[in-house]
mmCIF file of C-alpha atoms in Angstrom:
data_model
loop_
_atom_site.group_PDB
_atom_site.id
_atom_site.type_symbol
_atom_site.label_atom_id
_atom_site.label_comp_id
_atom_site.label_asym_id
_atom_site.label_seq_id
_atom_site.Cartn_x
_atom_site.Cartn_y
_atom_site.Cartn_z
ATOM 1 C CA MET A 1 45.023 5.284 -13.856
ATOM 2 C CA LYS A 2 41.971 7.147 -12.535
ATOM 3 C CA CYS A 3 38.399 6.894 -13.732
ATOM 4 C CA GLN A 4 37.638 10.080 -15.646
ATOM 5 C CA ILE A 5 34.075 10.090 -14.290
ATOM 6 C CA CYS A 6 34.252 9.267 -10.562
ATOM 7 C CA GLY A 7 37.973 9.580 -9.846
ATOM 8 C CA GLY A 8 38.258 5.972 -8.641
ATOM 9 C CA LYS A 9 40.547 3.327 -10.109
ATOM 10 C CA ALA A 10 40.020 2.917 -13.843
ATOM 11 C CA THR A 11 40.099 -0.654 -15.146
ATOM 12 C CA ILE A 12 38.705 -0.093 -18.650
ATOM 13 C CA ASP A 13 40.332 1.858 -21.467
ATOM 14 C CA LEU A 14 37.924 2.903 -24.222
ATOM 15 C CA ASN A 15 40.420 4.222 -26.764
ATOM 16 C CA HIS A 16 37.724 5.017 -29.315
ATOM 17 C CA HIS A 17 36.156 7.465 -26.837
ATOM 18 C CA ASN A 18 39.496 8.532 -25.337
ATOM 19 C CA LEU A 19 38.028 7.481 -22.001
ATOM 20 C CA LYS A 20 39.438 5.618 -19.015
ATOM 21 C CA ILE A 21 36.720 4.384 -16.717
ATOM 22 C CA CYS A 22 35.896 2.039 -13.808
ATOM 23 C CA GLU A 23 33.459 -0.873 -14.099
ATOM 24 C CA SER A 24 30.636 0.810 -12.184
ATOM 25 C CA CYS A 25 30.792 3.985 -14.266
ATOM 26 C CA PHE A 26 31.083 1.938 -17.455
ATOM 27 C CA LEU A 27 27.725 0.239 -16.800
ATOM 28 C CA THR A 28 26.026 3.619 -16.361
ATOM 29 C CA PHE A 29 27.876 5.095 -19.357
ATOM 30 C CA PHE A 30 26.901 2.195 -21.620
ATOM 31 C CA LYS A 31 23.211 2.220 -20.666
ATOM 32 C CA LYS A 32 23.055 5.964 -21.296
ATOM 33 C CA LYS A 33 24.760 5.467 -24.652
ATOM 34 C CA VAL A 34 22.116 2.937 -25.734
ATOM 35 C CA GLU A 35 19.240 5.098 -24.496
ATOM 36 C CA LYS A 36 20.696 8.161 -26.248
ATOM 37 C CA THR A 37 20.880 6.192 -29.511
ATOM 38 C CA ILE A 38 17.239 5.117 -29.172
ATOM 39 C CA LYS A 39 16.066 8.673 -28.574
ATOM 40 C CA LYS A 40 18.340 10.432 -31.076
ATOM 41 C CA LEU A 41 17.473 8.083 -33.937
ATOM 42 C CA LYS A 42 13.822 7.818 -32.793
ATOM 43 C CA LEU A 43 13.943 4.035 -32.950
ATOM 44 C CA PHE A 44 10.929 3.396 -30.711
ATOM 45 C CA GLU A 45 8.899 4.812 -27.819
ATOM 46 C CA ARG A 46 8.441 3.435 -24.327
ATOM 47 C CA ASN A 47 4.778 2.562 -24.938
ATOM 48 C CA GLU A 48 5.473 0.378 -27.992
ATOM 49 C CA LYS A 49 5.197 -3.413 -27.904
ATOM 50 C CA LEU A 50 8.656 -4.629 -28.915
ATOM 51 C CA LEU A 51 10.085 -7.986 -29.977
ATOM 52 C CA LEU A 52 13.814 -8.688 -29.546
ATOM 53 C CA ALA A 53 15.585 -11.385 -31.554
ATOM 54 C CA VAL A 54 17.506 -13.286 -28.870
ATOM 55 C CA SER A 55 20.331 -15.558 -30.030
ATOM 56 C CA GLY A 56 21.774 -16.352 -26.600
ATOM 57 C CA GLY A 57 24.964 -14.375 -27.276
ATOM 58 C CA LYS A 58 26.368 -11.408 -25.387
ATOM 59 C CA ASP A 59 24.799 -8.773 -27.663
ATOM 60 C CA SER A 60 21.130 -9.755 -27.676
ATOM 61 C CA MET A 61 21.179 -10.936 -24.044
ATOM 62 C CA GLY A 62 22.797 -7.725 -22.828
ATOM 63 C CA LEU A 63 20.450 -5.604 -24.908
ATOM 64 C CA TRP A 64 17.397 -7.403 -23.481
ATOM 65 C CA GLN A 65 18.593 -6.635 -19.965
ATOM 66 C CA ILE A 66 19.292 -2.972 -20.765
ATOM 67 C CA LEU A 67 15.937 -2.369 -22.463
ATOM 68 C CA SER A 68 14.176 -4.037 -19.533
ATOM 69 C CA CYS A 69 16.101 -1.822 -17.070
ATOM 70 C CA LEU A 70 15.051 1.219 -19.117
ATOM 71 C CA ASN A 71 11.405 0.084 -18.750
ATOM 72 C CA TYR A 72 10.753 -0.723 -22.387
ATOM 73 C CA ASN A 73 8.036 -3.289 -23.105
ATOM 74 C CA VAL A 74 10.206 -5.882 -24.845
ATOM 75 C CA ASP A 75 9.619 -9.616 -25.275
ATOM 76 C CA GLY A 76 12.099 -12.087 -26.726
ATOM 77 C CA ILE A 77 11.976 -14.528 -29.619
ATOM 78 C CA TYR A 78 14.415 -17.417 -30.095
ATOM 79 C CA ILE A 79 14.517 -19.511 -33.268
ATOM 80 C CA ASP A 80 16.010 -22.972 -32.716
ATOM 81 C CA LEU A 81 17.901 -23.746 -35.939
ATOM 82 C CA GLY A 82 18.501 -27.394 -35.024
ATOM 83 C CA PHE A 83 22.132 -27.430 -33.836
ATOM 84 C CA GLY A 84 21.509 -30.189 -31.267
ATOM 85 C CA ASP A 85 23.316 -29.701 -27.951
ATOM 86 C CA ILE A 86 24.367 -26.138 -28.840
ATOM 87 C CA SER A 87 20.748 -25.133 -29.493
ATOM 88 C CA ASN A 88 19.662 -26.712 -26.199
ATOM 89 C CA LYS A 89 22.350 -24.821 -24.270
ATOM 90 C CA ILE A 90 21.337 -21.565 -25.941
ATOM 91 C CA LYS A 91 17.667 -22.084 -25.128
ATOM 92 C CA GLU A 92 18.469 -22.831 -21.485
ATOM 93 C CA LYS A 93 20.495 -19.606 -21.118
ATOM 94 C CA ILE A 94 17.746 -17.542 -22.741
ATOM 95 C CA GLU A 95 15.068 -19.084 -20.540
ATOM 96 C CA VAL A 96 17.137 -18.220 -17.450
ATOM 97 C CA LEU A 97 17.394 -14.566 -18.502
ATOM 98 C CA ALA A 98 13.702 -14.385 -19.469
ATOM 99 C CA LYS A 99 12.838 -15.584 -15.955
ATOM 100 C CA ILE A 100 15.208 -13.067 -14.332
ATOM 101 C CA LEU A 101 13.732 -10.209 -16.373
ATOM 102 C CA ASN A 102 10.183 -11.554 -16.012
ATOM 103 C CA LYS A 103 9.676 -11.233 -19.767
ATOM 104 C CA LYS A 104 7.782 -13.322 -22.301
ATOM 105 C CA LEU A 105 9.894 -15.599 -24.490
ATOM 106 C CA ILE A 106 8.648 -17.018 -27.793
ATOM 107 C CA VAL A 107 10.525 -20.168 -28.869
ATOM 108 C CA ILE A 108 10.236 -21.375 -32.470
ATOM 109 C CA ASP A 109 11.601 -24.772 -33.516
ATOM 110 C CA LEU A 110 12.654 -24.350 -37.147
ATOM 111 C CA LYS A 111 12.082 -27.992 -38.102
ATOM 112 C CA GLU A 112 8.622 -28.007 -36.534
ATOM 113 C CA ARG A 113 7.814 -24.691 -38.200
ATOM 114 C CA ILE A 114 8.950 -25.383 -41.786
ATOM 115 C CA GLY A 115 9.801 -29.095 -41.842
ATOM 116 C CA PHE A 116 13.593 -28.717 -42.110
ATOM 117 C CA ASP A 117 16.455 -27.577 -39.892
ATOM 118 C CA LEU A 118 19.160 -25.243 -41.230
ATOM 119 C CA LYS A 119 21.605 -28.030 -42.108
ATOM 120 C CA GLU A 120 18.964 -29.829 -44.171
ATOM 121 C CA LEU A 121 17.958 -26.648 -45.995
ATOM 122 C CA SER A 122 21.582 -25.972 -46.880
ATOM 123 C CA LYS A 123 22.044 -29.555 -48.119
ATOM 124 C CA PHE A 124 18.892 -29.706 -50.244
ATOM 125 C CA THR A 125 19.294 -26.260 -51.808
ATOM 126 C CA ASN A 126 23.101 -26.246 -52.076
ATOM 127 C CA ARG A 127 23.092 -22.747 -50.579
ATOM 128 C CA VAL A 128 25.390 -21.263 -47.925
ATOM 129 C CA ALA A 129 23.893 -21.779 -44.469
ATOM 130 C CA CYS A 130 24.515 -18.151 -43.405
ATOM 131 C CA SER A 131 22.378 -16.704 -46.217
ATOM 132 C CA LEU A 132 19.593 -19.182 -45.475
ATOM 133 C CA CYS A 133 19.763 -18.423 -41.756
ATOM 134 C CA GLY A 134 19.176 -14.704 -42.279
ATOM 135 C CA LEU A 135 16.356 -15.258 -44.753
ATOM 136 C CA VAL A 136 14.527 -17.777 -42.548
ATOM 137 C CA LYS A 137 14.909 -15.753 -39.353
ATOM 138 C CA ARG A 138 13.699 -12.518 -40.970
ATOM 139 C CA TYR A 139 10.650 -14.288 -42.398
ATOM 140 C CA ILE A 140 9.629 -16.007 -39.153
ATOM 141 C CA MET A 141 10.249 -12.989 -36.920
ATOM 142 C CA ASN A 142 8.245 -10.760 -39.246
ATOM 143 C CA GLU A 143 5.409 -13.313 -39.328
ATOM 144 C CA ILE A 144 5.275 -13.564 -35.517
ATOM 145 C CA ALA A 145 5.539 -9.800 -35.045
ATOM 146 C CA LEU A 146 2.605 -9.187 -37.404
ATOM 147 C CA LYS A 147 0.509 -11.926 -35.810
ATOM 148 C CA GLU A 148 1.184 -10.775 -32.222
ATOM 149 C CA ASN A 149 0.911 -7.029 -32.986
ATOM 150 C CA TYR A 150 4.501 -6.063 -32.151
ATOM 151 C CA SER A 151 5.405 -2.622 -33.485
ATOM 152 C CA ALA A 152 9.106 -3.338 -33.995
ATOM 153 C CA ILE A 153 11.651 -6.141 -34.300
ATOM 154 C CA ILE A 154 14.899 -5.391 -32.463
ATOM 155 C CA THR A 155 18.230 -7.044 -33.238
ATOM 156 C CA GLY A 156 21.513 -6.903 -31.318
ATOM 157 C CA HIS A 157 23.796 -6.075 -34.254
ATOM 158 C CA ASN A 158 26.718 -4.047 -32.902
ATOM 159 C CA LEU A 159 29.016 -1.522 -34.577
ATOM 160 C CA ASP A 160 31.573 -4.192 -35.553
ATOM 161 C CA ASP A 161 28.823 -6.229 -37.260
ATOM 162 C CA GLU A 162 27.423 -3.255 -39.115
ATOM 163 C CA THR A 163 30.714 -1.739 -40.275
ATOM 164 C CA SER A 164 31.899 -5.074 -41.691
ATOM 165 C CA ILE A 165 28.631 -5.392 -43.649
ATOM 166 C CA LEU A 166 28.882 -1.752 -44.726
ATOM 167 C CA LEU A 167 32.447 -2.255 -45.950
ATOM 168 C CA LYS A 168 31.375 -5.338 -47.930
ATOM 169 C CA ASN A 169 28.535 -3.408 -49.569
ATOM 170 C CA VAL A 170 30.834 -0.472 -50.380
ATOM 171 C CA LEU A 171 33.484 -2.745 -51.899
ATOM 172 C CA ARG A 172 30.810 -4.281 -54.123
ATOM 173 C CA TRP A 173 28.936 -0.987 -54.626
ATOM 174 C CA GLU A 174 25.648 -2.667 -53.723
ATOM 175 C CA PHE A 175 23.518 0.484 -53.951
ATOM 176 C CA ALA A 176 20.250 -1.200 -52.978
ATOM 177 C CA TYR A 177 21.863 -2.841 -49.937
ATOM 178 C CA LEU A 178 23.468 0.467 -48.949
ATOM 179 C CA GLY A 179 20.063 2.118 -49.152
ATOM 180 C CA ARG A 180 18.653 -0.629 -46.952
ATOM 181 C CA GLN A 181 21.408 -0.509 -44.315
ATOM 182 C CA SER A 182 20.118 1.595 -41.452
ATOM 183 C CA PRO A 183 19.518 1.367 -37.691
ATOM 184 C CA LEU A 184 15.861 2.061 -38.498
ATOM 185 C CA LEU A 185 13.796 0.525 -41.284
ATOM 186 C CA GLU A 186 10.256 1.826 -41.011
ATOM 187 C CA SER A 187 7.283 -0.496 -41.297
ATOM 188 C CA MET A 188 5.571 -0.961 -44.647
ATOM 189 C CA ASP A 189 2.829 -3.162 -46.019
ATOM 190 C CA GLY A 190 3.675 -6.681 -44.891
ATOM 191 C CA PHE A 191 6.816 -5.713 -42.973
ATOM 192 C CA VAL A 192 7.236 -4.706 -39.325
ATOM 193 C CA LYS A 193 9.679 -1.924 -38.347
ATOM 194 C CA LYS A 194 13.258 -3.142 -37.713
ATOM 195 C CA VAL A 195 15.701 -1.383 -35.366
ATOM 196 C CA LYS A 196 19.285 -1.739 -34.089
ATOM 197 C CA PRO A 197 19.948 0.097 -30.776
ATOM 198 C CA TYR A 198 23.565 -1.190 -30.628
ATOM 199 C CA ILE A 199 24.470 0.505 -33.932
ATOM 200 C CA PHE A 200 27.090 2.777 -32.266
ATOM 201 C CA CYS A 201 28.307 0.225 -29.680
ATOM 202 C CA TYR A 202 31.629 -1.518 -30.174
ATOM 203 C CA GLU A 203 31.721 -5.284 -29.694
ATOM 204 C CA LYS A 204 34.276 -4.686 -26.941
ATOM 205 C CA GLU A 205 31.660 -2.624 -25.097
ATOM 206 C CA THR A 206 28.834 -5.147 -25.481
ATOM 207 C CA LEU A 207 31.130 -7.919 -24.229
ATOM 208 C CA LEU A 208 32.277 -5.875 -21.222
ATOM 209 C CA TYR A 209 28.678 -5.023 -20.347
ATOM 210 C CA ALA A 210 27.603 -8.680 -20.424
ATOM 211 C CA ILE A 211 30.578 -9.800 -18.332
ATOM 212 C CA ILE A 212 30.432 -7.039 -15.708
ATOM 213 C CA SER A 213 26.631 -7.324 -15.390
ATOM 214 C CA LYS A 214 26.982 -11.120 -15.002
ATOM 215 C CA ILE A 215 24.422 -11.712 -17.718
ATOM 216 C CA PRO A 216 24.008 -15.391 -18.626
ATOM 217 C CA TYR A 217 25.037 -15.837 -22.243
ATOM 218 C CA ILE A 218 26.391 -18.594 -24.452
ATOM 219 C CA LYS A 219 30.015 -18.401 -25.561
ATOM 220 C CA ASP A 220 29.737 -21.149 -28.193
ATOM 221 C CA THR A 221 29.761 -19.798 -31.728
ATOM 222 C CA CYS A 222 27.600 -20.857 -34.651
ATOM 223 C CA PRO A 223 29.002 -23.981 -36.393
ATOM 224 C CA TYR A 224 29.001 -22.064 -39.685
ATOM 225 C CA SER A 225 30.608 -18.825 -38.403
ATOM 226 C CA THR A 226 34.150 -19.936 -39.330
ATOM 227 C CA LYS A 227 33.139 -19.798 -43.005
ATOM 228 C CA SER A 228 31.694 -16.286 -42.775
ATOM 229 C CA LYS A 229 33.356 -13.713 -45.046
ATOM 230 C CA ASN A 230 32.321 -10.957 -42.632
ATOM 231 C CA LYS A 231 34.847 -12.358 -40.159
ATOM 232 C CA THR A 232 37.706 -11.391 -42.481
ATOM 233 C CA LEU A 233 36.311 -7.871 -42.885
ATOM 234 C CA LYS A 234 35.984 -7.568 -39.103
ATOM 235 C CA MET A 235 39.655 -8.473 -38.760
ATOM 236 C CA ALA A 236 40.592 -5.842 -41.347
ATOM 237 C CA PHE A 237 38.664 -3.218 -39.401
ATOM 238 C CA HIS A 238 40.257 -4.410 -36.158
ATOM 239 C CA ILE A 239 43.690 -3.629 -37.627
ATOM 240 C CA LEU A 240 42.530 -0.179 -38.770
ATOM 241 C CA GLU A 241 40.942 0.522 -35.389
ATOM 242 C CA HIS A 242 44.171 -0.365 -33.591
ATOM 243 C CA SER A 243 46.104 2.324 -35.483
ATOM 244 C CA SER A 244 43.221 4.820 -35.685
ATOM 245 C CA PRO A 245 40.900 4.477 -32.645
ATOM 246 C CA GLY A 246 37.349 5.534 -33.487
ATOM 247 C CA ILE A 247 37.565 4.830 -37.227
ATOM 248 C CA LYS A 248 34.658 2.340 -37.115
ATOM 249 C CA LEU A 249 32.378 4.804 -35.364
ATOM 250 C CA ASN A 250 33.301 7.618 -37.757
ATOM 251 C CA PHE A 251 32.803 5.336 -40.770
ATOM 252 C CA MET A 252 29.285 4.444 -39.652
ATOM 253 C CA LYS A 253 28.251 7.966 -38.632
ATOM 254 C CA LEU A 254 29.545 9.509 -41.863
ATOM 255 C CA PHE A 255 27.736 6.852 -43.902
ATOM 256 C CA LEU A 256 24.432 7.569 -42.137
ATOM 257 C CA LYS A 257 24.877 11.277 -42.926
ATOM 258 C CA LYS A 258 25.378 10.470 -46.623
ATOM 259 C CA ARG A 259 22.872 7.610 -46.790
ATOM 260 C CA ASN A 260 20.210 9.744 -48.527
ATOM 261 C CA PHE A 261 22.156 9.265 -51.764
ATOM 262 C CA PHE A 262 21.371 5.530 -51.699
ATOM 263 C CA ILE A 263 17.733 5.727 -50.556
ATOM 264 C CA PRO A 264 16.291 5.998 -54.125
ATOM 265 C CA PHE A 265 17.863 2.608 -54.921
ATOM 266 C CA ARG A 266 16.147 1.172 -51.828
ATOM 267 C CA GLU A 267 12.824 2.773 -52.819
ATOM 268 C CA ARG A 268 13.127 1.287 -56.294
ATOM 269 C CA GLU A 269 13.632 -2.133 -54.685
ATOM 270 C CA ILE A 270 10.548 -1.634 -52.477
ATOM 271 C CA LYS A 271 8.389 -0.651 -55.449
ATOM 272 C CA GLU A 272 9.163 -4.031 -57.008
ATOM 273 C CA LEU A 273 7.600 -5.815 -54.014
ATOM 274 C CA VAL A 274 4.122 -5.334 -55.407
ATOM 275 C CA LYS A 275 3.088 -8.965 -55.424
ATOM 276 C CA LYS A 276 2.030 -11.344 -52.675
ATOM 277 C CA CYS A 277 3.436 -14.886 -52.580
ATOM 278 C CA ASN A 278 0.924 -17.349 -54.023
ATOM 279 C CA TYR A 279 1.638 -19.735 -51.144
ATOM 280 C CA CYS A 280 2.024 -17.586 -48.020
ATOM 281 C CA GLY A 281 1.091 -14.006 -48.948
ATOM 282 C CA TYR A 282 4.550 -12.601 -48.098
ATOM 283 C CA PRO A 283 5.527 -9.462 -50.099
ATOM 284 C CA THR A 284 7.683 -10.423 -53.088
ATOM 285 C CA ASP A 285 8.637 -9.388 -56.628
ATOM 286 C CA LYS A 286 7.861 -12.880 -57.951
ATOM 287 C CA GLU A 287 4.902 -15.252 -57.929
ATOM 288 C CA ILE A 288 6.460 -17.248 -55.076
ATOM 289 C CA CYS A 289 8.632 -15.736 -52.303
ATOM 290 C CA ALA A 290 12.232 -16.808 -51.635
ATOM 291 C CA LEU A 291 11.447 -18.948 -48.592
ATOM 292 C CA CYS A 292 8.578 -20.849 -50.229
ATOM 293 C CA THR A 293 10.806 -21.467 -53.266
ATOM 294 C CA ILE A 294 13.516 -22.866 -50.990
ATOM 295 C CA LEU A 295 11.025 -25.057 -49.139
ATOM 296 C CA GLU A 296 9.605 -26.451 -52.385
ATOM 297 C CA ARG A 297 13.074 -27.286 -53.652
ATOM 298 C CA SER A 298 14.003 -28.902 -50.317
ATOM 299 C CA LYS A 299 10.857 -31.047 -50.356
ATOM 300 C CA ASN A 300 11.563 -32.173 -53.903
ATOM 301 C CA GLU A 301 15.234 -32.986 -53.192
ATOM 302 C CA ASN A 302 14.255 -34.808 -49.990
ATOM 303 C CA SER A 303 11.686 -36.894 -51.877
ATOM 304 C CA VAL A 304 14.241 -37.814 -54.563
ATOM 305 C CA GLY A 305 16.748 -38.795 -51.881
ATOM 306 C CA LYS A 306 14.256 -41.070 -50.153
ATOM 307 C CA ARG A 307 13.353 -42.837 -53.428
ATOM 308 C CA GLN A 308 16.972 -43.676 -54.233
ATOM 309 C CA PRO A 309 18.025 -47.231 -53.247
#
C-alpha cells in the first residue's frame, strides 16, 4: 500500500477521505487541514491574543502544539476540578507541554476559586457532574479571558464530539441549542468569542497526530465520562461511519450550511440575557446567574450538613 502523496509506504488509512498515507505526510496533511479550517471559517487571525482550554487530553494538547507551530499567539488555561491524583497527573503533562512550546499556562484550582470541587458541587446540588463541569468551565474561562484581554477562547472539540452533540440536539429538536452550535460564536457584551478549529477533524485523526508527534498527553478519562449519554451517541455514529465512511463529516457540513434556519432561536435566547447577575455581573436572564445560584445552594447544603450531629 503506497502513500498517495509521496509514494512511500502508507501506514494510515483515512477511509473518510479515501486516502492512504504515510506518517510523515499525515502530519503535514493534518496541520494544513486545521489551518484551512481556521482561515475558511475565519475563526481568528495570527495577531490575536488567544486562550486555549487545555484538558491534558490528546485533542487540546495536540491543538496547542499545532497552533504554536503555525505561529499563533496562544496561551493555555487548565482548570483543576479536584480529581486528586488524576488532576495532578494532568497538570504535570500540561506543564511539560507548556515548557516545550514556551507558552504561558494559567492554572485555576476550582476549590480555591469557588470554594467547592466538582464532586462537592454535584453532591450539594444533586446535579449531574457533566452539566456542572461545562457550566463552571465556561464561566471561569470567560472571566479570565475578559480580565486578561484575550480575544478568543479555543476548545479542542473534535468532529466526533460535535456530531454526537448535534445528533442529540436534533433528536430533541432543541432549536436554541442548534442555533448556538457552531465552530464560531462571536463575542458579545460580557462574552468572549469561542472557536473550535478541530470541528472537521475526526477523533481518529487527532489521536494519530498526538501519537505520531509524541505529544505528552494523559490517557486517563474523566471519572464521570462513563455516565455520559454522548458516549452512546458516539457509538451509534461509529457504527454508521463504518458502513458509510465520511457520514460524520457530511452531517456536520450540511448542518452548518442549513444553520441559518436556527439562528433566530439563538438570537431570541441572546435577547433574554439583558440582565447582569446581582452577585457577579455575569450576563443572565434572571436576577442571579446559574453559577451563583449553584454556589449559594451548595453553601446552604454544606452548612446544614455541618450542623447535623
